[in-house]
Coordinates of C-alpha atoms in Angstrom, one line a residue:
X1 CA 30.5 19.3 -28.0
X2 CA 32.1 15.8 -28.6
X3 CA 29.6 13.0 -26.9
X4 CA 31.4 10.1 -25.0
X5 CA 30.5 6.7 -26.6
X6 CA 27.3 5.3 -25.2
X7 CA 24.7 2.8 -26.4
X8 CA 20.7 3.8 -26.5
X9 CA 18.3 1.3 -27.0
X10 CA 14.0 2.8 -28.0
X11 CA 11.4 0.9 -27.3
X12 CA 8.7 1.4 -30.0
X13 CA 5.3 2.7 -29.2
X14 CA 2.2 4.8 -30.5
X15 CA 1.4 7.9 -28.3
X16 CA -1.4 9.8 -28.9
X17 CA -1.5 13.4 -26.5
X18 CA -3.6 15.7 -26.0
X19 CA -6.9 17.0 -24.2
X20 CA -10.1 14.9 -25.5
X21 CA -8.0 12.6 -26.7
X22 CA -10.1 9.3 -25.2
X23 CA -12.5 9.6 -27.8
X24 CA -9.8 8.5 -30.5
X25 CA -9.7 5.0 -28.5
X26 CA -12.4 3.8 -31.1
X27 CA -9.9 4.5 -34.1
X28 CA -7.3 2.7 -32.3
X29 CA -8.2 -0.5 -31.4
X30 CA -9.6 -0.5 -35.7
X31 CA -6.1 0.8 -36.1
X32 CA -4.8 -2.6 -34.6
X33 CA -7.1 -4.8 -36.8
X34 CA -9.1 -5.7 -33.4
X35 CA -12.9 -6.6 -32.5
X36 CA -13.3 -7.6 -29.2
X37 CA -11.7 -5.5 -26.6
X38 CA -11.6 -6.2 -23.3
X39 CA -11.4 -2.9 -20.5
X40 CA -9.3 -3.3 -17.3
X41 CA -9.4 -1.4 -14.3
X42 CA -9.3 -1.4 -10.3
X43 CA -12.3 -1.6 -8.8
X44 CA -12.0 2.0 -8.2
X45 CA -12.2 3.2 -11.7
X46 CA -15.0 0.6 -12.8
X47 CA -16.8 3.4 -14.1
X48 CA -13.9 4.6 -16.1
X49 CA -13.8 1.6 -17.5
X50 CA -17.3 1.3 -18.4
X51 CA -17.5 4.6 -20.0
X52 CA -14.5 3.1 -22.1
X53 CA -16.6 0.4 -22.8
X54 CA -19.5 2.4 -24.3
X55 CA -17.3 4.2 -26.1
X56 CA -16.4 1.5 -28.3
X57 CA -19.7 -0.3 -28.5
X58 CA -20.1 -3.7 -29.9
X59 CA -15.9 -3.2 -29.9
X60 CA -16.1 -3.8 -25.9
X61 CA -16.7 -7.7 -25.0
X62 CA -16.1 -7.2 -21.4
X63 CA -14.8 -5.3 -18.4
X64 CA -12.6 -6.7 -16.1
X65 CA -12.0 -4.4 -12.5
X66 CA -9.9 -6.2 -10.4
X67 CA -6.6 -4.6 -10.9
X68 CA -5.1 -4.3 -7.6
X69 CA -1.7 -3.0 -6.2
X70 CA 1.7 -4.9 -6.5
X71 CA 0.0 -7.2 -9.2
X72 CA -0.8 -10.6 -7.2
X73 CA -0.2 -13.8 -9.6
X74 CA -4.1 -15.2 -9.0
X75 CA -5.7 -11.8 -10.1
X76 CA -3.6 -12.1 -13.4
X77 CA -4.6 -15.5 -13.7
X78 CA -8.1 -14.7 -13.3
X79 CA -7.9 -11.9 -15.7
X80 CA -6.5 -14.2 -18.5
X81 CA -8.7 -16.6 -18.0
X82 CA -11.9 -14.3 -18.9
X83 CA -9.3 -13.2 -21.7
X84 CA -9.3 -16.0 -23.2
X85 CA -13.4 -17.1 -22.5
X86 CA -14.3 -13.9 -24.5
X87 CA -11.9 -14.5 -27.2
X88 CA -10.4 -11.0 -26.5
X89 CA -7.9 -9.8 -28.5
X90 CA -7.4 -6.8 -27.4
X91 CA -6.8 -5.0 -23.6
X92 CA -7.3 -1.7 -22.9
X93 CA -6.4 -0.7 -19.2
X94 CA -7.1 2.8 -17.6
X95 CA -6.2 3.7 -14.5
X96 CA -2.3 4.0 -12.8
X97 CA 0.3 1.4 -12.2
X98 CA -1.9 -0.8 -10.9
X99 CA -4.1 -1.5 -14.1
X100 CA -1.0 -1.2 -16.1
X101 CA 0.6 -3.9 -14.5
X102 CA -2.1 -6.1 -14.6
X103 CA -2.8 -5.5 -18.7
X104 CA 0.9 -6.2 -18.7
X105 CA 1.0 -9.7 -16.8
X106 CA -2.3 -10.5 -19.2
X107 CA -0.1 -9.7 -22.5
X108 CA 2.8 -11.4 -20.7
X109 CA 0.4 -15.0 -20.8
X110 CA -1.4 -13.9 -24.4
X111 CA 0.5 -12.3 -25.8
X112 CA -2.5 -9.7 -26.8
X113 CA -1.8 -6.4 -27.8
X114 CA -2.0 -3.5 -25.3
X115 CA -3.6 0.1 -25.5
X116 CA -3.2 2.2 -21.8
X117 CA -4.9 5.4 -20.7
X118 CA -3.3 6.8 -18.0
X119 CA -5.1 8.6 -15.4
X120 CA -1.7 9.3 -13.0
X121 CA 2.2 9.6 -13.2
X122 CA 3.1 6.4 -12.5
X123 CA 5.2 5.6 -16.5
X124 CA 4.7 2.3 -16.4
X125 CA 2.8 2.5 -19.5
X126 CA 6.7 3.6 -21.1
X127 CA 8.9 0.7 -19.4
X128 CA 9.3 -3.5 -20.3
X129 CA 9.3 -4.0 -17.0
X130 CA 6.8 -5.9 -15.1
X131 CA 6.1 -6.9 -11.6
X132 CA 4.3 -9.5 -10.4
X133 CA 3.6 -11.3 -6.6
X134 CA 3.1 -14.2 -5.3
X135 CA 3.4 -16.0 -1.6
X136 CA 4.9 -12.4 -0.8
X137 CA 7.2 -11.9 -3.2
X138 CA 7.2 -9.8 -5.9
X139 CA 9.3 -11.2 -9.1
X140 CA 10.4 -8.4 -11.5
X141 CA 11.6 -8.9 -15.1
X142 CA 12.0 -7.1 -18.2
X143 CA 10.9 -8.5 -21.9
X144 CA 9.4 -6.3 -25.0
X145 CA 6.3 -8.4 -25.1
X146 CA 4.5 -6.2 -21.9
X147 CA 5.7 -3.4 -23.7
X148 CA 2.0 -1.4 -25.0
X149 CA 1.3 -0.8 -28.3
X150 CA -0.7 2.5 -28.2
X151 CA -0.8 4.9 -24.9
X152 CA -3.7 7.3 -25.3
X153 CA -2.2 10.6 -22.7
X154 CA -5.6 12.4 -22.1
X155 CA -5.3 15.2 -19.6
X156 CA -9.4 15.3 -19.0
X157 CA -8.2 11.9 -17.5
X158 CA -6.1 13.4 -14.9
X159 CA -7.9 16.3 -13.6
X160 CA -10.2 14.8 -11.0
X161 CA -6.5 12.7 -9.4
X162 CA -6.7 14.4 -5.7
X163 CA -3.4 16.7 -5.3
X164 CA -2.2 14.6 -2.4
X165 CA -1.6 11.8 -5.0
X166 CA -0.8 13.8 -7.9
X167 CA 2.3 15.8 -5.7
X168 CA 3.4 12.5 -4.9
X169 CA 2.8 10.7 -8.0
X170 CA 4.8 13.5 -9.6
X171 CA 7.8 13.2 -7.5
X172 CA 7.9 9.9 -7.9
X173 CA 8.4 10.3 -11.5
X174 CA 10.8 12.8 -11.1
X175 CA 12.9 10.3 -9.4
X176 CA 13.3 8.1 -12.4
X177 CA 14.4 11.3 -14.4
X178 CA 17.1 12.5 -12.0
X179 CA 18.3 8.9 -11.3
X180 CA 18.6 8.6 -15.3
X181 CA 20.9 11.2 -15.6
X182 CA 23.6 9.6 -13.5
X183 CA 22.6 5.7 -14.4
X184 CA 25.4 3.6 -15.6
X185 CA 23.6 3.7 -19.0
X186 CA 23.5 7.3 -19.2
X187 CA 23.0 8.8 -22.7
X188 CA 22.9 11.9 -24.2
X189 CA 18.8 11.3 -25.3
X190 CA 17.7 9.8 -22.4
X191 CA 19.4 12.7 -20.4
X192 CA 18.0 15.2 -22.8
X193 CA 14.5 14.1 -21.8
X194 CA 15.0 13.7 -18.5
X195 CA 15.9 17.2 -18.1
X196 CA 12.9 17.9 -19.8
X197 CA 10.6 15.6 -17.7
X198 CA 12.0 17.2 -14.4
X199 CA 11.4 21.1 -15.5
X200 CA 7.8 20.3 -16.6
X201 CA 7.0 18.6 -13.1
X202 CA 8.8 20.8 -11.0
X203 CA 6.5 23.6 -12.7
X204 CA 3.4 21.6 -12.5
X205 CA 3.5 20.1 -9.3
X206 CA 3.1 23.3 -7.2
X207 CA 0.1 24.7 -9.1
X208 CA -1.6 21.5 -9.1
X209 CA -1.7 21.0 -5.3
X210 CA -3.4 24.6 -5.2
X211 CA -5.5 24.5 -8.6
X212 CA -6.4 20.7 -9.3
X213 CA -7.7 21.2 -12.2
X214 CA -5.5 23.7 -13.8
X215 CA -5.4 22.1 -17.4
X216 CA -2.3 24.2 -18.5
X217 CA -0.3 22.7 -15.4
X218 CA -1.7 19.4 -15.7
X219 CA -0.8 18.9 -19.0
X220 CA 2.8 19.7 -18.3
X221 CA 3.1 17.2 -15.3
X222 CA 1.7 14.2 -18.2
X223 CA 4.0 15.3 -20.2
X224 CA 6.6 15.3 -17.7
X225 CA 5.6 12.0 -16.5
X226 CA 5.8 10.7 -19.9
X227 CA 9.1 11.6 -20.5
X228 CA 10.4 10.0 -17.0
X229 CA 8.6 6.8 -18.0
X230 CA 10.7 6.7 -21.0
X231 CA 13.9 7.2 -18.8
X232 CA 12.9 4.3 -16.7
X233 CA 12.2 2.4 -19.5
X234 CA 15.6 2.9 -21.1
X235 CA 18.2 3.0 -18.3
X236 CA 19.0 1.5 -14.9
X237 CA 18.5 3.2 -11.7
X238 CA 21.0 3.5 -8.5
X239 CA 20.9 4.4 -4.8
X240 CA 17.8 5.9 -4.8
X241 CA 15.5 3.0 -6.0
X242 CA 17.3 0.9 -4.0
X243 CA 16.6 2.5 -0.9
X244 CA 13.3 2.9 -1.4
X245 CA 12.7 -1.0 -2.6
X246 CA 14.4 -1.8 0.5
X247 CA 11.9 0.5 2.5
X248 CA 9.2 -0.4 1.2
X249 CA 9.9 -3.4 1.4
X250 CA 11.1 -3.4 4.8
X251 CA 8.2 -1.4 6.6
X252 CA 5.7 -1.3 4.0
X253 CA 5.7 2.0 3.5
X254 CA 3.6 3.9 0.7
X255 CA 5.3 3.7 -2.9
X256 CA 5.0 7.4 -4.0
X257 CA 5.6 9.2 -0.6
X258 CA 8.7 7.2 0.2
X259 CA 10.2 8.0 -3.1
X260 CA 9.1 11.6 -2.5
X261 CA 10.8 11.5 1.3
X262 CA 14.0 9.7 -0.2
X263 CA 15.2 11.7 -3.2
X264 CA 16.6 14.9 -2.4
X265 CA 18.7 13.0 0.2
X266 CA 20.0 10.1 -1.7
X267 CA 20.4 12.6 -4.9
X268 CA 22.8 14.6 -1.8
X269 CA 24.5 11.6 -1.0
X270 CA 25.9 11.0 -4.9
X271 CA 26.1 14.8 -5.3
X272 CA 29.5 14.5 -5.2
X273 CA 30.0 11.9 -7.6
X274 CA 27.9 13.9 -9.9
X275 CA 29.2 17.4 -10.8
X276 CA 27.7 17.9 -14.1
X277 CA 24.3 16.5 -13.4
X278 CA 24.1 18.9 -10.5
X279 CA 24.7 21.7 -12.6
X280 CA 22.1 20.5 -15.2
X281 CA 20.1 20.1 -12.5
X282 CA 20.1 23.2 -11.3
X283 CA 19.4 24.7 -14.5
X284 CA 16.1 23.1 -14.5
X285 CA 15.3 23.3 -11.1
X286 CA 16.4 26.9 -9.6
X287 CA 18.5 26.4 -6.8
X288 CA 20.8 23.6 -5.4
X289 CA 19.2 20.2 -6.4
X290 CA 18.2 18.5 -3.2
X291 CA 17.0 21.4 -1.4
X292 CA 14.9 22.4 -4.6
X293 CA 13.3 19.1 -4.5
X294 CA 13.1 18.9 -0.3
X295 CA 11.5 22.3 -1.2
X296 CA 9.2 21.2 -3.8
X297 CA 7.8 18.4 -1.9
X298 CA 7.0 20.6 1.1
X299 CA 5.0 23.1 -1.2
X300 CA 2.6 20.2 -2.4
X301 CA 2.1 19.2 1.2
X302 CA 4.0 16.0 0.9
X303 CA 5.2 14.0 4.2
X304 CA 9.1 15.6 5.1
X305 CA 10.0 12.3 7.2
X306 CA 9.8 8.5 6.8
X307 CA 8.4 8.7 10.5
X308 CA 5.2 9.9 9.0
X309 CA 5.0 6.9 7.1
X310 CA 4.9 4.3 10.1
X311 CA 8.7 3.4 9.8
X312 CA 10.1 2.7 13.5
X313 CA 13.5 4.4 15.0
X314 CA 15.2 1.2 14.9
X315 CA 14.7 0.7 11.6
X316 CA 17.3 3.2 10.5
X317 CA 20.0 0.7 11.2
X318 CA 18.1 -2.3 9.7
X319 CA 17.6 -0.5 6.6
X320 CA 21.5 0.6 6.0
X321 CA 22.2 -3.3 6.6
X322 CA 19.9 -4.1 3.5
X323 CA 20.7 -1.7 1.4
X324 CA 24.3 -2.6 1.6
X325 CA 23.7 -6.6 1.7
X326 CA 22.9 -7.0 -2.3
X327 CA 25.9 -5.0 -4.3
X328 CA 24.9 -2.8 -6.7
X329 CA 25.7 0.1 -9.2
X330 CA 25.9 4.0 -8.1
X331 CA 28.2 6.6 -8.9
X332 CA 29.6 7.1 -5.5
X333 CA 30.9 3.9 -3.8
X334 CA 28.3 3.2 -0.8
X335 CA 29.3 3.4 2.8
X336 CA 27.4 2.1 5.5
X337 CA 27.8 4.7 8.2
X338 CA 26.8 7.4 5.1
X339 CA 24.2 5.8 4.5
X340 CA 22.8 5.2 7.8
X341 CA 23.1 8.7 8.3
X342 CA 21.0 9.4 4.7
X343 CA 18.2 7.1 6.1
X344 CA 18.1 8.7 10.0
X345 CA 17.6 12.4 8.0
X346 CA 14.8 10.8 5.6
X347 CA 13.4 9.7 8.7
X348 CA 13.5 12.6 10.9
X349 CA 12.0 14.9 8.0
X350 CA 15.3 16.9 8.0
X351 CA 16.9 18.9 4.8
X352 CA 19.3 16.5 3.1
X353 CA 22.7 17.1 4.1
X354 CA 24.5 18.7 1.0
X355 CA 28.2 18.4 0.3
X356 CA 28.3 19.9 -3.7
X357 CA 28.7 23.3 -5.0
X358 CA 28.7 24.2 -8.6
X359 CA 31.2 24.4 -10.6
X360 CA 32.0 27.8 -12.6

């Protein structure tokens, strides 16, 4: 098969994968020539982060858990700051996003390098991107020096995440994935993983909301959600993250759950648009795309309607306007009346409204 011409661009990292696989954190941070490591975390994983801390002994000059969501400008500053009084010169954050971003924003004003155990499926800990918020707003931007050094994957990490959040979590890393294959940027590596990514999760997710600690299944969906932080971290996204920014945004609605809500419908609307990534899609997935993943989401007991979520009625219309009013990339031109009618099914909980059939 001839490939079209395309452009892919790695992003270097150490990952180290496994079960057990903390306890090499020691080795690590000697690998990186460092002394004085200081442990991030939220306030919920403060004993994670102390246990981290104890691991590497006189290694460990602090813990800092503050991390919070949306990573607010004074909690990075804070966190710098007693960087920079305990002559760190190395972080180590565990936890999800949250504690990502925040070791992030801290690299971002050091420029200290960066080792990250992840305990959910968030893939920050693959992308240059960072997101920070201030008065509000939250100010994104992508640069190399956030991007970690070493990412320890250690499944024991994951096994005590509640299914609720790991069904969710999931999904939402499955979004990046299916949005990667049709993103503007599209190569044949990046789609190769992707593909991957969205298998692995699909398999994991189900088993994981009925056997949490189902080590097998829990070590595909970090796998998976590995992979779809790489395709995040490589390639833009379309009509799907846009949505759910706008959402969010809008209404303040959960991160994870929206994204979980969102996709099958938006992945119908550019269905289309899209004939060979529905076929590979269905490959992986079993059935006809969108209603495999409105199916999968209802089998780990995530919310089928935006309405769940707190977002009014009215805000159907609302949201169409905004997701219209900044123009940006997607596969199949957007029209507002389409659109409106995406966001009124994501709301109601409905099955997305399919207008594909594979080709033969």
């Amino acid at each position: 098969m001839t490939q079209r011409d395309f452009v892919y661009t790695s992003h270097p990292a150490r990952v180290i994968f496994g079960s057990g696989t903390t306890a090499r954190l020691p080795d690590e941070v000697a690998r990186l020539g460092a002394q004085r490591a200081l442990v991030l975390s939220t306030p919920a994983q403060k004993a994670q982060a102390e246990e981290l801390a104890d691991l590497l002994g006189d290694k460990a000059v602090g813990v800092f858990a503050g991390a919070v969501m949306h990573t607010p400008v004074d909690v990075s500053e804070r966190a710098t700051d007693v960087a920079r009084s305990l002559k760190a010169d190395v972080l180590v954050a565990v936890g999800g996003g949250s504690t990502t971003g925040l070791g992030k924003a801290v690299a971002l004003r050091t420029d200290l390098p960066q080792i990250v155990l992840p305990t959910t499926y968030a893939g920050s800990e693959m992308t240059p991107i960072i997101g920070e918020t201030e008065g509000g707003a939250k100010r994104t931007q992508s640069t190399s020096k956030v991007l970690p050094e070493v990412v320890i994957y250690d499944v024991d990490q994951t096994l005590d995440l509640p299914p609720g959040i790991s069904g969710t979590s999931g999904m939402n890393a499955i979004a990046h994935a299916v949005e990667a294959l049709y993103a503007r940027e599209a190569n044949p590596i990046i789609s190769a993983l992707a593909l991957q990514a969205i298998g692995a999760l699909a398999r994991a997710l189900p088993v994981i909301a009925k056997e949490p600690r189902d080590i097998p299944a829990r070590s595909d969906a970090l796998y998976g959600a590995w992979l779809c932080g790489i395709c995040l971290g490589s390639v833009g996204m379309a009509l799907h993250h846009k949505l759910c920014h706008t959402l969010g945004g809008s209404f303040d609605l959960p991160h994870a759950e929206t994204h979980t809500i969102v996709l099958p419908h938006a992945l119908a609307y550019n269905a289309p648009a899209i004939p060979g990534v529905m076929n590979d899609l269905e490959t992986v997935l079993g059935g006809e795309p969108s209603n495999a993943l409105y199916d999968l989401a209802r089998a780990i007991g995530a919310p089928a309607g935006l309405s769940e979520l707190g977002m009014p009625p009215e805000g159907v219309a609302a949201a169409a306007d905004s997701a219209l009013a900044n123009p940006y990339w997607n596969p199949r031109p957007l029209e507002r009346e389409a659109i409106a009618a995406l966001i009124a099914r994501a709301h109601a909980g409905e099955r997305p409204l399919v207008e594909w059939r594979k080709s033969t």
